[in-house]
XYZ file of C-alpha atoms in Angstrom:
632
model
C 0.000 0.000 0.000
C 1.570 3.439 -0.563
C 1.482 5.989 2.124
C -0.682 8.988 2.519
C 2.367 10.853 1.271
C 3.092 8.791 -2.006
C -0.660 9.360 -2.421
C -0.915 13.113 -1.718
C 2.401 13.577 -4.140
C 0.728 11.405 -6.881
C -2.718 12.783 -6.845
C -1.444 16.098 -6.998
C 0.807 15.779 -9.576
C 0.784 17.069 -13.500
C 3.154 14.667 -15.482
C 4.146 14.638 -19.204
C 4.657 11.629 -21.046
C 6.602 12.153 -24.254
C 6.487 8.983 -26.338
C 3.327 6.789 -26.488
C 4.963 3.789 -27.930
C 6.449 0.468 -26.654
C 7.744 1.930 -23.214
C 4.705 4.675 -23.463
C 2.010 1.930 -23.725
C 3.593 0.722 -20.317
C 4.265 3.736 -18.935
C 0.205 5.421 -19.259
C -1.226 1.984 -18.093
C 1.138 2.224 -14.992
C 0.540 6.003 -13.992
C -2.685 5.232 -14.270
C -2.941 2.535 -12.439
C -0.619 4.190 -9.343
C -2.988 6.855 -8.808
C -1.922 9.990 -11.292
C -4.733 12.223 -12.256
C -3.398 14.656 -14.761
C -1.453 13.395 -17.837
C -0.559 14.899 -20.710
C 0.736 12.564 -23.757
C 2.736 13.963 -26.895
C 3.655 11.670 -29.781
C 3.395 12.449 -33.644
C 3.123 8.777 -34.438
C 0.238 7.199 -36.010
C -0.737 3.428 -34.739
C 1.172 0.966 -37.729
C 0.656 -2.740 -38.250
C 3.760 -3.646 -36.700
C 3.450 -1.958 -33.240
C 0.222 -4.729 -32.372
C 2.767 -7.309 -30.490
C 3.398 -5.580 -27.662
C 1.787 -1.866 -28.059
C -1.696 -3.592 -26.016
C -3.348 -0.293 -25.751
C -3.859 -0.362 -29.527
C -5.680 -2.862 -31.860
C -6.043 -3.503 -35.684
C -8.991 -1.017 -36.069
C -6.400 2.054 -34.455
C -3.936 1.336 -37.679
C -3.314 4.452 -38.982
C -4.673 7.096 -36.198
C -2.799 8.504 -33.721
C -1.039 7.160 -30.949
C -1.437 9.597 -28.338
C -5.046 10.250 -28.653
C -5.575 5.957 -29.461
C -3.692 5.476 -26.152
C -5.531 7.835 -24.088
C -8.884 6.579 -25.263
C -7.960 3.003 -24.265
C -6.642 3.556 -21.060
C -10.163 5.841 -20.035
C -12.224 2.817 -20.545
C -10.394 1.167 -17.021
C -9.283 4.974 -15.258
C -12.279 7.109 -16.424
C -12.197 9.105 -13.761
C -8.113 10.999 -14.461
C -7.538 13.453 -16.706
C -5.539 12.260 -20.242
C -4.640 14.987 -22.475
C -2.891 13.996 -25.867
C -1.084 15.818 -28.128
C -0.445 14.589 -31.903
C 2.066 16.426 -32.633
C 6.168 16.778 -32.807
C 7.481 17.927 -29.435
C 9.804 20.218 -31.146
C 7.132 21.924 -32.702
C 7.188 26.016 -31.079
C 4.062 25.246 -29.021
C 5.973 23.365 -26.646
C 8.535 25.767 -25.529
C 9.748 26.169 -21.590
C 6.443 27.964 -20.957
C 4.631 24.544 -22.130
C 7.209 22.584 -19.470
C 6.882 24.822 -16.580
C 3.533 24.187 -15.779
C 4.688 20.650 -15.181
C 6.069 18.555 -12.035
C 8.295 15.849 -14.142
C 8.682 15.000 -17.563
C 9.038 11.325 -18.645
C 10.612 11.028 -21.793
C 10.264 7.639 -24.007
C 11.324 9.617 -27.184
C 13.354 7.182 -30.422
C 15.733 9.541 -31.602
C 18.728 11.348 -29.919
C 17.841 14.884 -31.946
C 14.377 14.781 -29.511
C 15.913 13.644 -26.949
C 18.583 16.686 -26.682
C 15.556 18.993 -27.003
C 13.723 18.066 -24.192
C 16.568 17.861 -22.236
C 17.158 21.132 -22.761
C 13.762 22.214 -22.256
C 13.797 20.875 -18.744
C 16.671 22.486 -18.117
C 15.533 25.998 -18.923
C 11.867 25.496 -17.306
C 13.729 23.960 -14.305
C 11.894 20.833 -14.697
C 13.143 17.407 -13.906
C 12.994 14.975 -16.547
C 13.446 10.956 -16.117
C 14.985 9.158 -19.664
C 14.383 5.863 -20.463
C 15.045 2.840 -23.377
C 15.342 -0.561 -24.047
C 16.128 -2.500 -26.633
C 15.809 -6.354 -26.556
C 16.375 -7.492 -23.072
C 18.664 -4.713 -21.930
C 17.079 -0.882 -20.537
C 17.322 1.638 -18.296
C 15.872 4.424 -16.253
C 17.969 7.382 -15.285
C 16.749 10.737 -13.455
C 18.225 14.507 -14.003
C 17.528 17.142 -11.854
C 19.053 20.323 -13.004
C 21.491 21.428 -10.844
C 21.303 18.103 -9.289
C 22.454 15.538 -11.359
C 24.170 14.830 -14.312
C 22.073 16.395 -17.543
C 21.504 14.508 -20.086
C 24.517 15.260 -22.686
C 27.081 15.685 -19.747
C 28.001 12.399 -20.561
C 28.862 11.304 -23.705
C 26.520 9.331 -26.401
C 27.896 6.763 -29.329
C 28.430 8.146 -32.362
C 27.183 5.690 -35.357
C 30.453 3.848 -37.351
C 31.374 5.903 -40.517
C 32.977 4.361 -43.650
C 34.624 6.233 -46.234
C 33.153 6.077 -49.302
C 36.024 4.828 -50.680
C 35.025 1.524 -49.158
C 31.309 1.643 -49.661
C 31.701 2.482 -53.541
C 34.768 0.402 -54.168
C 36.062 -2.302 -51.394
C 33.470 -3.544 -49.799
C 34.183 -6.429 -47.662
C 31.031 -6.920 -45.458
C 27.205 -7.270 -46.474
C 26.504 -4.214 -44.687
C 28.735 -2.229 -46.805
C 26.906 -3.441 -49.620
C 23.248 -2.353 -48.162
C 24.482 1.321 -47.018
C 25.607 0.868 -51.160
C 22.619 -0.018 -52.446
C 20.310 2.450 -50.476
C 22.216 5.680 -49.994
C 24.170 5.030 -52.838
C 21.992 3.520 -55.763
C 18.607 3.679 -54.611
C 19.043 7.843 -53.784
C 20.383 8.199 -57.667
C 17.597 6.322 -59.396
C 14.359 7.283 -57.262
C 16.000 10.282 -54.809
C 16.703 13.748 -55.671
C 18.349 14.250 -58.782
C 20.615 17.465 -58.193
C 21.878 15.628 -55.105
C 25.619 14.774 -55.216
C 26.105 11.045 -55.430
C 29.213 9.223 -55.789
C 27.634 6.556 -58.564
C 28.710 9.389 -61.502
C 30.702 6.824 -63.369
C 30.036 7.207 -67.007
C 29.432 4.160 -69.735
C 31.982 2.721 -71.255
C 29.864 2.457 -74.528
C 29.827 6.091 -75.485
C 29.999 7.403 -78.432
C 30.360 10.475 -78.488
C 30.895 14.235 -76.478
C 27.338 14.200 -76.026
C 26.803 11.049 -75.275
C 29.133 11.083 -72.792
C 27.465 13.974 -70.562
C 24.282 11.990 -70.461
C 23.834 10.399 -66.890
C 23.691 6.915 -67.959
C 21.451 6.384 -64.632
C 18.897 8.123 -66.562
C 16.092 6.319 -68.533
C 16.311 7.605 -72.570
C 13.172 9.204 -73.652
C 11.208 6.274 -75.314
C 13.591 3.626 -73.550
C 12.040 0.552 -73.150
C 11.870 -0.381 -69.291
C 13.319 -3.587 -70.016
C 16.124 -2.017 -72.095
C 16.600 0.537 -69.473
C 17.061 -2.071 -66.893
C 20.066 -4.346 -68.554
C 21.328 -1.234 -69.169
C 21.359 0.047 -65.597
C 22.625 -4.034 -64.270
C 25.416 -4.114 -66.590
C 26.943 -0.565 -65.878
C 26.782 -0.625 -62.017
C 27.642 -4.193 -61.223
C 29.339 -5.119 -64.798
C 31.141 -2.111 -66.286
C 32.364 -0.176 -62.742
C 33.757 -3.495 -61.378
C 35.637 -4.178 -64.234
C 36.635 -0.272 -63.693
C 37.502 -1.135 -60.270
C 39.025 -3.652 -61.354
C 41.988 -1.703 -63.647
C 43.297 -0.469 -60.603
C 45.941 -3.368 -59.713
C 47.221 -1.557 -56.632
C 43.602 -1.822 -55.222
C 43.861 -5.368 -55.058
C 46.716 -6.589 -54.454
C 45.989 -7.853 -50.840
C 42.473 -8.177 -51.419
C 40.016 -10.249 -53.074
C 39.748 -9.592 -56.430
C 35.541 -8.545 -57.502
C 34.110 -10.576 -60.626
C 31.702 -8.365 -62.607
C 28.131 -9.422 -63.048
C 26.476 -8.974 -66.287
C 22.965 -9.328 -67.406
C 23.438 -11.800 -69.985
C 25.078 -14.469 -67.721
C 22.747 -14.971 -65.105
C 19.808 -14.359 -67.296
C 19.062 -15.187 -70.788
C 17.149 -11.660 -72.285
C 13.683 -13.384 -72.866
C 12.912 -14.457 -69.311
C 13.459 -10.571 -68.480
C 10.971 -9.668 -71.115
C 8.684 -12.762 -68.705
C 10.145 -11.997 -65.545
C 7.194 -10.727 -63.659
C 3.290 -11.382 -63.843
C 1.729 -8.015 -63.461
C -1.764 -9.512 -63.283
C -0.587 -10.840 -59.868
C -1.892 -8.927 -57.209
C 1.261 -6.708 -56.195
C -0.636 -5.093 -53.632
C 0.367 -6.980 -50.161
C -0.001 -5.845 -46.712
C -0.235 -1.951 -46.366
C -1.344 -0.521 -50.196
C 2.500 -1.429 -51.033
C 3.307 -2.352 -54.553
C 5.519 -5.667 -54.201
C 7.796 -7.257 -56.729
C 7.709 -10.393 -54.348
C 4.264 -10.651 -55.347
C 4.708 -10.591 -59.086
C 7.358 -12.851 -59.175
C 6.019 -15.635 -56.839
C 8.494 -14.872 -54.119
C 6.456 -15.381 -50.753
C 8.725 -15.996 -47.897
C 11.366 -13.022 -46.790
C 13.268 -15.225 -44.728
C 14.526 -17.520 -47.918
C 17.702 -16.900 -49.050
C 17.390 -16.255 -52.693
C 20.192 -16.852 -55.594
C 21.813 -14.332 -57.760
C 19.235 -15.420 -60.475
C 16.052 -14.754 -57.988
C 18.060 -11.397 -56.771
C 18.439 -10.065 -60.126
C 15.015 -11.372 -61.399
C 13.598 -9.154 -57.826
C 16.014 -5.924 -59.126
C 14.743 -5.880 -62.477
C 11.079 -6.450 -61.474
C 11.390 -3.693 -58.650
C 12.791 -1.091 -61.024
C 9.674 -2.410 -63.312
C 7.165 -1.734 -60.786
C 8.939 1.860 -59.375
C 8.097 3.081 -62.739
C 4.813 1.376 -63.937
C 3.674 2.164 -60.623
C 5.024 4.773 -58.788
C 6.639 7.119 -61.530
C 5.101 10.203 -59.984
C 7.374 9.645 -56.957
C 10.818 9.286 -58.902
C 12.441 11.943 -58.117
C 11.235 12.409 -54.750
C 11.877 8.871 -52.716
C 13.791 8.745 -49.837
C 14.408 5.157 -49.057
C 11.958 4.066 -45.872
C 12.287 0.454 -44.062
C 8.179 0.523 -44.624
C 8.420 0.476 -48.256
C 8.027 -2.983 -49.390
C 9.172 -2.172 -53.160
C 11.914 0.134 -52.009
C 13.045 -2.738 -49.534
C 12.729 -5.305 -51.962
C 15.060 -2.892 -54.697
C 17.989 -2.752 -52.011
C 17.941 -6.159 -50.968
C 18.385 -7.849 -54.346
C 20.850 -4.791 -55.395
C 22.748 -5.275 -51.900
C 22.475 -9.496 -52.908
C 24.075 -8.932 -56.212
C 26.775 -5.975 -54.950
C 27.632 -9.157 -52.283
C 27.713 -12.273 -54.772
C 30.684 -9.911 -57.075
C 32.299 -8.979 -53.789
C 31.990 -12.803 -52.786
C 30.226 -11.595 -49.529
C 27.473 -14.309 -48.271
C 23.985 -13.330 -49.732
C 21.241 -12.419 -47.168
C 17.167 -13.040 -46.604
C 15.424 -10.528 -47.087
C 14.478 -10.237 -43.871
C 18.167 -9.559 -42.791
C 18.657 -6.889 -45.334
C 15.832 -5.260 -44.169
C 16.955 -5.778 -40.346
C 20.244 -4.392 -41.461
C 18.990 -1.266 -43.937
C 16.388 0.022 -41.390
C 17.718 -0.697 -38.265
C 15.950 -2.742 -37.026
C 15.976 -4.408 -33.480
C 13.998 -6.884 -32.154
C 11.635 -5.707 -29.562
C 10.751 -7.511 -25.942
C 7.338 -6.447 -24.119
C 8.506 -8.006 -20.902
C 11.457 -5.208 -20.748
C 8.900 -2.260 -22.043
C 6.651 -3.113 -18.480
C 9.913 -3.430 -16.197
C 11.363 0.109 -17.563
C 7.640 1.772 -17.420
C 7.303 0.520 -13.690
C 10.910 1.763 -12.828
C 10.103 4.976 -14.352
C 7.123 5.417 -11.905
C 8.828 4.425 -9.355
C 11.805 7.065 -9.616
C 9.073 9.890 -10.480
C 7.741 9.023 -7.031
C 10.709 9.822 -5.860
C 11.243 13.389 -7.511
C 8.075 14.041 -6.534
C 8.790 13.927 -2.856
C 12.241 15.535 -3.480
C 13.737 12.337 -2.309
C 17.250 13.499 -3.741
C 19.112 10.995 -1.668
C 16.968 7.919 -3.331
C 17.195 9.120 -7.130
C 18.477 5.849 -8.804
C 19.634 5.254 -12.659
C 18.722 1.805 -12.782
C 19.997 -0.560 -15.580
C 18.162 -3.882 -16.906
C 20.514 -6.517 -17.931
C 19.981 -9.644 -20.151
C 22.300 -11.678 -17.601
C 22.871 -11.554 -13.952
C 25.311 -9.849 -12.665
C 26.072 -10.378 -8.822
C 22.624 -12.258 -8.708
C 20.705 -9.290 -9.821
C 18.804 -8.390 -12.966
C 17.958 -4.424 -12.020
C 21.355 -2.758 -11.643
C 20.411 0.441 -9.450
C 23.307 3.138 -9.346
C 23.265 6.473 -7.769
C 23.008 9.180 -10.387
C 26.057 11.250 -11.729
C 27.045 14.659 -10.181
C 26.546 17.206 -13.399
C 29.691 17.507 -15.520
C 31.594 20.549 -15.166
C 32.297 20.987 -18.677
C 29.335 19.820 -20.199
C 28.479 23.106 -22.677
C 24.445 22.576 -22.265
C 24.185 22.709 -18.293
C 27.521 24.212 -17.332
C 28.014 26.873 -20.464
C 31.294 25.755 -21.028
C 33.157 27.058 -24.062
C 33.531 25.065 -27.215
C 36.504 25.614 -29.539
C 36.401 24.785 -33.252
C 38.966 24.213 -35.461
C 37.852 25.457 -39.347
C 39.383 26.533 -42.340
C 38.167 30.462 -41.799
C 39.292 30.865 -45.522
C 37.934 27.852 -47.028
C 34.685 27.442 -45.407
C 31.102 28.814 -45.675
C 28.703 29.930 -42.826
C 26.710 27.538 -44.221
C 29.050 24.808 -43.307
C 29.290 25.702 -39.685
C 25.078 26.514 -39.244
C 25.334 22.588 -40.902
C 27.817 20.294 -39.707
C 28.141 22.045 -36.191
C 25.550 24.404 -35.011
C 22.437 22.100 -36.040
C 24.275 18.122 -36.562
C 26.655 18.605 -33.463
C 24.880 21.118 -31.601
C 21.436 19.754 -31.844
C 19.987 23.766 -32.294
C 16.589 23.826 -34.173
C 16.886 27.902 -34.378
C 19.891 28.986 -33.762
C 21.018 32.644 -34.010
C 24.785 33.228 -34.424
C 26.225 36.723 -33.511
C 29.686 37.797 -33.612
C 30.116 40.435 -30.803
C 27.589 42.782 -31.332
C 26.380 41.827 -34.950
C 24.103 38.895 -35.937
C 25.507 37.071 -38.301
C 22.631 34.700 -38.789
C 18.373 34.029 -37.631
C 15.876 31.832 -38.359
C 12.328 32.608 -37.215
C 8.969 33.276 -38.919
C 9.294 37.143 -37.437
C 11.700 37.822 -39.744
C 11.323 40.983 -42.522
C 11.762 40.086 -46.011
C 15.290 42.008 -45.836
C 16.466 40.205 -43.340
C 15.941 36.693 -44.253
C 17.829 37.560 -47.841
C 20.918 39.520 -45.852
C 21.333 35.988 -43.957
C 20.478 33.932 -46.219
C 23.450 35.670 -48.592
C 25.561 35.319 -45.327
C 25.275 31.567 -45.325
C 27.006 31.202 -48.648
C 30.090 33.540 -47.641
C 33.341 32.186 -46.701
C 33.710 32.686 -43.300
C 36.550 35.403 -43.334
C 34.371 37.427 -45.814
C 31.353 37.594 -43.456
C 30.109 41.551 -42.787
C 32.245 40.819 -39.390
C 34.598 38.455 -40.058
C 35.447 35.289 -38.718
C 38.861 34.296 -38.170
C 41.363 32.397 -35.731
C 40.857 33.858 -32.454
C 37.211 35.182 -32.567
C 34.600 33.808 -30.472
C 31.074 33.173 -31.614
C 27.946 33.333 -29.285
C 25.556 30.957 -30.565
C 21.986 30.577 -28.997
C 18.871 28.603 -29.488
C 15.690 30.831 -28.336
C 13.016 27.769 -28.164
C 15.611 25.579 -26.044
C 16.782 28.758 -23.735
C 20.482 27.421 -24.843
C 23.416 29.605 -25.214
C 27.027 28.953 -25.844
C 30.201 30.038 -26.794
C 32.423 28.856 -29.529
C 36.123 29.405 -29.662
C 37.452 29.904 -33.095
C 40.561 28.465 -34.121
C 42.261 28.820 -38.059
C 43.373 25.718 -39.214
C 44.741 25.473 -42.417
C 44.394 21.332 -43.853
C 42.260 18.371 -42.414
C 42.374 15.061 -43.399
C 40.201 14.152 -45.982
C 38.804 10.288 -44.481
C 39.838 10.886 -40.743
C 38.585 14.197 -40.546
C 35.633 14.601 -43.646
C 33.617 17.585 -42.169
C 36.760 19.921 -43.065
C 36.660 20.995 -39.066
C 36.333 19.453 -35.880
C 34.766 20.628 -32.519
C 36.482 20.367 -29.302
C 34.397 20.383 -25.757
C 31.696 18.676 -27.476
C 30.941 15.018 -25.977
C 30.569 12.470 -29.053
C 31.996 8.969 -28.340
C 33.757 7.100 -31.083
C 32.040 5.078 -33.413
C 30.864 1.758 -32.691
C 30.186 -1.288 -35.531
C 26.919 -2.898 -34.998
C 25.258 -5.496 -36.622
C 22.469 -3.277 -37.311
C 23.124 -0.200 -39.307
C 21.176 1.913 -41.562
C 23.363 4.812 -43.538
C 23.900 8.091 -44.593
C 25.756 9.576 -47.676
C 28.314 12.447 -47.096
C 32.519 12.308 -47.512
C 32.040 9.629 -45.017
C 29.565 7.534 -44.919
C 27.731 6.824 -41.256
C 26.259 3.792 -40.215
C 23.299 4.297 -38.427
C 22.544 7.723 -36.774
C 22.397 7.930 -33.348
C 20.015 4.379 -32.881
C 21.653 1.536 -32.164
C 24.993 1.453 -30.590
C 26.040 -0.497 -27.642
C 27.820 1.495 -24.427
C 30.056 -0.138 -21.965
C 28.768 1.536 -18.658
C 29.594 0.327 -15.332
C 28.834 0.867 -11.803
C 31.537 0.605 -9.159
C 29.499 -0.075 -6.351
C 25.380 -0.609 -5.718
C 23.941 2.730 -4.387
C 26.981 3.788 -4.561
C 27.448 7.982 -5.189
C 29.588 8.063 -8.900
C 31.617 11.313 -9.367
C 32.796 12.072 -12.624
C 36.153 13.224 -10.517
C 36.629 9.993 -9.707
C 36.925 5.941 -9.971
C 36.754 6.399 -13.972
C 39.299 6.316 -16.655
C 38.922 7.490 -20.230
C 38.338 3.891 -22.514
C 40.431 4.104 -25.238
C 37.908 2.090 -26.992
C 34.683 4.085 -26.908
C 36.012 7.229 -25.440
C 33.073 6.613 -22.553
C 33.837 6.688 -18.951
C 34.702 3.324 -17.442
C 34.902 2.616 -13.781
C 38.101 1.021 -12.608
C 35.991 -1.886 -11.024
C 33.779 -4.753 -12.269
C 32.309 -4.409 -16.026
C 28.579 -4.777 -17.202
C 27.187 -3.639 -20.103
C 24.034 -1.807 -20.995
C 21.964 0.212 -23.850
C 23.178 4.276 -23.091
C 20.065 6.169 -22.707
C 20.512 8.205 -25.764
C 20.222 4.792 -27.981
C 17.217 5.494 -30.332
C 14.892 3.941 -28.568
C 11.725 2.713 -30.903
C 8.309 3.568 -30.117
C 7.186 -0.048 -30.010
C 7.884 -1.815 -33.258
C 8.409 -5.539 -34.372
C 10.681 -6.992 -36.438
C 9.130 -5.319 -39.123
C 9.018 -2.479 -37.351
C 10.768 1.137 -36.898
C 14.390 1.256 -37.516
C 15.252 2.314 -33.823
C 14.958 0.800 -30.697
C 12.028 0.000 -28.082
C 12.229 3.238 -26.219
């Protein structure tokens, strides 16, 4: 039975719930259960297919409404008499700025991405709000609190960065299958269906030109009466024919690797079963309204593992279908883990990238694990997180500073025990978001654009939705819907100036204020001139000291981004050694921790265990099939 205190400080409480996925389904059934009245829900998520297994406040007839307002509904049928107020909306969206936070007691944050994650925190921190994180994924999660002023925030400590391959071995070496999926999907799939002004290192040209002309032509682009058929040998032979045997002229390349065999068209199959390959007057309409080559060509279970015939026959009936079907969205695809055709395209792409690589072929199933990030979700940890989380609100509630635990779920014991409760961190001195430490960043001030620091630093590194940039006295650059007409051109022209050119110029030795009005963040940043970088070491052209990013971390499970590097996996899925020197013992970032040279995390002297950081993209309740983060 709780006490007439737990009961006073629940009942009296207003809590927001950000997240109403796999941990939020939990975590509304619990509060509502323990007594809380008022709760306020925001999540832009609508219900999908794939969240049924273990999201039970939602059923097939929700698919496709909204999560917050489905969940709320649900859990009046059993609490009628609380108050449930949802919210479908983004939570970085201006509505919710500090004012929104202040007029709550805690914030409980079950968010799948670290770019949210950041903004709430700082959100708390400027309404003065404390906010309790949470994620799992599989078997492993945790709970940890932050009290401003109190307790570590949380980006004092630092989060794993995703594993980044030059595109050097992406477009030419690859050695693993996931090489050839970040290939397929950033690489391939972005040129054919993505933006078509977008850079993309697949600008190899045919080696069957004729002519000047000829030879400007993108040969990635279909010809203007160019049978589809045609169009597709065309496309198989250059990118896994012609460029290997490109590749292949380069002797140095190889000479302690395995040598690549091209692929072409004609070997694996014979041109009239192309002209038969698929049966369009098969239903290729499966599951969700999604056009499916699978379907077409017979292909029914994702798990098989097909052959380089069955891979290519999938390619050229996918690139069939993209433009028989969906021609209006060429152009304008961005390649989603829910899109059965587009999943289907970089599968049998990735299959036949592997087979000339001599890389083992994957399911289906695998490639789309791998491409979307996928990780496999367990309900069991979602309900053990939620009721943790309740348990350490409790606890802020009553200002019980001395009981605040960050509590970690393992997939093992360790020392008998499954819930790995650890006394929260002191805040971190030089943390730049709750101790306004400087930052220094060293940029080529001659070289480099505003635009490349507002980019790659203030927004990427920074996490700053709005920022405003001001050297000394004079803004250099705003972003707001107040703006004049003049004034959005005047910085808009600023953002394609070198740096050193800028109406006050920025060079070695200045220091920039940079501030983000919704988050109530402000910091300073340290210029320093630096003349070279290194091209795949250092591929941003400039590198930011005082900021805490941990070094990259190779998963099994890695989606991609294209840039001079490319990254494996944003911020979802990455594994953290974390240990706690003692149970209930008080951790000091002074000391009992050494810098790992391994992960560039903090690492207690004593006994190892390992958990899921916080800041792991957490999904909102998916399956298999389901989001490309983690269970958060």
């Amino acid at each position: 039975m709780a006490s007439e205190q737990h009961l006073s400080a629940i009942k009296g409480a207003k809590v927001l719930m950000v997240g109403a996925g796999g941990i939020g389904c939990e975590l509304l059934k619990t509060l509502a259960l323990s007594g809380f009245k008022d709760i306020h829900i925001i999540d832009m998520d609508t219900i999908e297919v794939s969240n049924l297994n273990r999201q039970f406040l939602f059923r097939q007839s929700h698919v496709g409404e909204s999560k917050a307002k489905v969940a709320r509904d649900a859990v009046l049928k059993f609490r009628p008499d609380i108050s449930i107020t949802p919210y479908h909306a983004n939570v970085k969206d201006p509505e919710f700025n500090v004012d929104f936070f202040k007029q709550f007691n805690v914030i409980l944050n079950g968010l799948d991405n670290l770019d949210a994650r950041r903004h709430v925190n700082r959100l708390c921190l400027a309404a003065g709000v404390p906010l309790i994180e949470s994620g799992t994924t599989g078997f492993l999660g945790q709970v940890t609190v932050h009290v401003k002023g109190r307790t570590e925030c949380y980006e004092c400590q630092t989060k794993p960065a995703p594993k980044t391959y030059p595109v050097c071995t992406i477009s030419s070496t690859p050695s693993k299958f996931v090489h050839c999926i970040v290939w397929a999907k950033d690489l391939l799939f972005a040129k054919l269906f993505g933006d078509k002004n977008q850079q993309n290192d697949l600008n190899v040209r045919s080696s069957n030109v004729s002519s000047s002309s000829q030879q400007t032509e993108d040969v990635f682009e279909r010809q203007i009466d160019e049978d589809i058929e045609q169009y597709g040998r065309r496309l198989y032979d250059h990118v896994f024919g012609y460029n290997i045997e490109l590749a292949l002229s380069n002797e140095e390349t190889w000479r302690h690797r395995n040598r690549p065999r091209p692929i072409y068209v004609k070997d694996i199959i014979p041109t009239e079963l192309i002209h038969e390959n698929g049966d369009l007057d098969k239903d290729s309409i499966i599951g969700d309204s999604s056009v499916s080559a699978m379907a077409t060509l017979g292909l029914k279970n994702p798990q098989d593992l097909w052959s380089l015939k069955e891979n290519s026959k999938l390619f050229f009936e996918a690139l069939k279908l993209f433009f028989l079907k969906r021609e209006k969205e060429i152009g304008n695809l961005i390649f989603d883990k829910d899109d059965q055709l587009a999943v289907e395209f970089v599968t049998a792409a990735a299959n036949i990238r592997a087979s000339s690589f001599g890389i083992p072929l994957h399911s289906l199933f695998e490639a789309k694990g791998i491409a979307g990030n996928i990780v496999h979700a367990v309900a069991t940890t979602n309900a053990i997180i939620a009721g943790l989380i309740v348990i350490e609100a409790i606890k802020v509630l009553q200002n019980n500073v001395k009981d605040y635990r960050m509590t970690y779920c393992l997939e093992h014991p360790s020392k008998k025990m499954l819930l790995m409760p650890v006394e929260p961190f002191e805040p971190n001195k030089s943390c730049y978001v709750c101790s306004e430490t400087p930052l220094t960043l060293e940029i080529n001030t001659h070289h480099s654009k505003l635009r490349d620091l507002v980019e790659k630093i203030v927004k990427a590194k920074l996490g700053m939705n709005l920022p405003l940039i001001m050297h000394g006295s004079v803004l250099l650059y705003e972003v707001g819907d107040d703006l004049e007409e003049n004034e959005v051109a005047n910085y808009a022209a600023n953002l394609e100036k070198v740096l050193s050119e800028l109406p006050s110029p920025i060079t070695g030795g200045t220091i920039l204020t940079v501030e983000d009005l919704q988050q109530e963040l402000k910091c300073s940043i340290n210029i320093k001139h630096r003349e070279q970088f290194d091209e795949e070491k250092e591929p941003d052209g400039m590198i930011l000291f005082g900021w805490t990013q941990a070094l990259a971390v190779e998963k099994n499970y890695n989606g991609a981004s294209t840039s001079q590097a490319t990254s494996l996996n944003t911020e979802e899925d990455e594994e953290l050694q974390f240990i706690p020197t003692q149970i209930g013992k008080k951790r000091k970032l002074s000391d009992n921790f050494i810098t790992a040279s391994s992960d560039n995390s903090c690492i207690p002297k004593e006994t190892k265990i390992k958990r899921k950081a916080d800041e792991v993209d957490c999904n909102n309740g998916n399956s298999d099939y389901g989001r490309e983060k983690m269970e958060q």
